[in-house]
Amino acid sequence: QSALTQPASVSGSPGQSITISCTGTSSDVGSYNLVSWYQQHPDKAPKLMIYEVSKRPSGVSNRFSGSKSGNTASLTISGLQAEDEADYYCCSYAGVSTYVFGTGTKVTVL
Amino acid sequence: EVQLLESGGGLVQPGGSLRLSCAASGITFSSYAMNWVRQAPGKGLEWVSTIGGSGGSTSYTDSVKGRFTISRDNSKSTLYLQMNSLRAEDTAVYYCAKDYYMMSAFDIWGQGTMVTVSS
């Protein structure tokens, strides 16, 4: 149950697009289309942003999109806004009712 | 409105026990798997445990197997986490989170309850 690997930090200017990668293994990300992404602002609970690799829950901006290729999933934020500054975590189902989270990425809006 | 409200956190000595609760409202509680996720101070999220809607199936991360027990009382719409033999490395904010559907994601989170294991 090793954590999925994410870059520690990603930054961008307002209006730009950024992409956060999430690398797992053939036992988790590579085996299931059950990758989700969470946004967490300081001292707040996480918020679901993407589920099943690329689906957005109701109410989440279409500036957030997800994709997957092999053992790596990605979250793209387009039209970066100040309110997007937060920590982002990926999560994958890993079989037998278990999950693994990513190491987390701090997004900074310059 | 769907809400999850955790309680039961606090300061406990190494080797001690604590029981966390998570009261749900606004949902048909028994229809959803429920989860515990924790976050150590300044660290990332870590999945801890999952229980099926009926309570018949449970799963745990390796580091808590044999020490933590997840359970639920659907008549009270409440999720529990019994934590025994606590260690310093169990210090974290513990969140309960609702399964979106079919293990797809965690869509509703509580505000979290802090557990501190220290002498």
PDB file of C-alpha atoms in Angstrom, chain B residues 11-52:
ATOM      1  CA  LEU B  11      -5.560  13.239  23.899  1.00  0.00           C
ATOM      2  CA  VAL B  12      -4.691   9.657  24.793  1.00  0.00           C
ATOM      3  CA  GLN B  13      -1.547   7.986  26.075  1.00  0.00           C
ATOM      4  CA  PRO B  14       0.384   5.459  23.956  1.00  0.00           C
ATOM      5  CA  GLY B  15      -1.234   2.067  24.314  1.00  0.00           C
ATOM      6  CA  GLY B  16      -4.588   3.605  25.129  1.00  0.00           C
ATOM      7  CA  SER B  17      -7.949   3.388  23.392  1.00  0.00           C
ATOM      8  CA  LEU B  18     -10.428   5.791  21.868  1.00  0.00           C
ATOM      9  CA  ARG B  19     -13.716   5.422  19.991  1.00  0.00           C
ATOM     10  CA  LEU B  20     -14.607   7.854  17.257  1.00  0.00           C
ATOM     11  CA  SER B  21     -18.179   8.404  16.084  1.00  0.00           C
ATOM     12  CA  CYS B  22     -19.560   9.918  12.903  1.00  0.00           C
ATOM     13  CA  ALA B  23     -23.227  10.877  12.846  1.00  0.00           C
ATOM     14  CA  ALA B  24     -24.809  11.157   9.417  1.00  0.00           C
ATOM     15  CA  SER B  25     -27.885  13.120   8.410  1.00  0.00           C
ATOM     16  CA  GLY B  26     -29.663  13.805   5.145  1.00  0.00           C
ATOM     17  CA  ILE B  27     -28.953  10.391   3.602  1.00  0.00           C
ATOM     18  CA  THR B  28     -30.273   6.837   3.683  1.00  0.00           C
ATOM     19  CA  PHE B  29     -27.266   5.790   5.722  1.00  0.00           C
ATOM     20  CA  SER B  30     -27.526   2.042   5.162  1.00  0.00           C
ATOM     21  CA  SER B  31     -27.324   2.489   1.385  1.00  0.00           C
ATOM     22  CA  TYR B  32     -23.707   3.611   1.410  1.00  0.00           C
ATOM     23  CA  ALA B  33     -20.317   2.250   2.320  1.00  0.00           C
ATOM     24  CA  MET B  34     -18.527   4.524   4.769  1.00  0.00           C
ATOM     25  CA  ASN B  35     -14.877   5.263   5.328  1.00  0.00           C
ATOM     26  CA  TRP B  36     -12.331   6.692   7.731  1.00  0.00           C
ATOM     27  CA  VAL B  37      -9.470   8.765   6.331  1.00  0.00           C
ATOM     28  CA  ARG B  38      -6.783  10.387   8.461  1.00  0.00           C
ATOM     29  CA  GLN B  39      -4.288  13.191   8.060  1.00  0.00           C
ATOM     30  CA  ALA B  40      -1.270  13.545  10.335  1.00  0.00           C
ATOM     31  CA  PRO B  41      -0.237  17.137  11.147  1.00  0.00           C
ATOM     32  CA  GLY B  42       1.305  18.710   8.060  1.00  0.00           C
ATOM     33  CA  LYS B  43       1.031  15.458   6.110  1.00  0.00           C
ATOM     34  CA  GLY B  44      -1.123  13.982   3.373  1.00  0.00           C
ATOM     35  CA  LEU B  45      -4.345  12.021   3.407  1.00  0.00           C
ATOM     36  CA  GLU B  46      -4.272   8.326   4.335  1.00  0.00           C
ATOM     37  CA  TRP B  47      -7.146   5.892   3.865  1.00  0.00           C
ATOM     38  CA  VAL B  48      -7.750   3.966   7.095  1.00  0.00           C
ATOM     39  CA  SER B  49     -10.827   1.753   6.807  1.00  0.00           C
ATOM     40  CA  THR B  50     -14.032   1.018   4.886  1.00  0.00           C
ATOM     41  CA  ILE B  51     -17.272  -0.697   5.880  1.00  0.00           C
ATOM     42  CA  GLY B  52     -20.046  -1.838   3.573  1.00  0.00           C
TER      43      GLY B  52
END
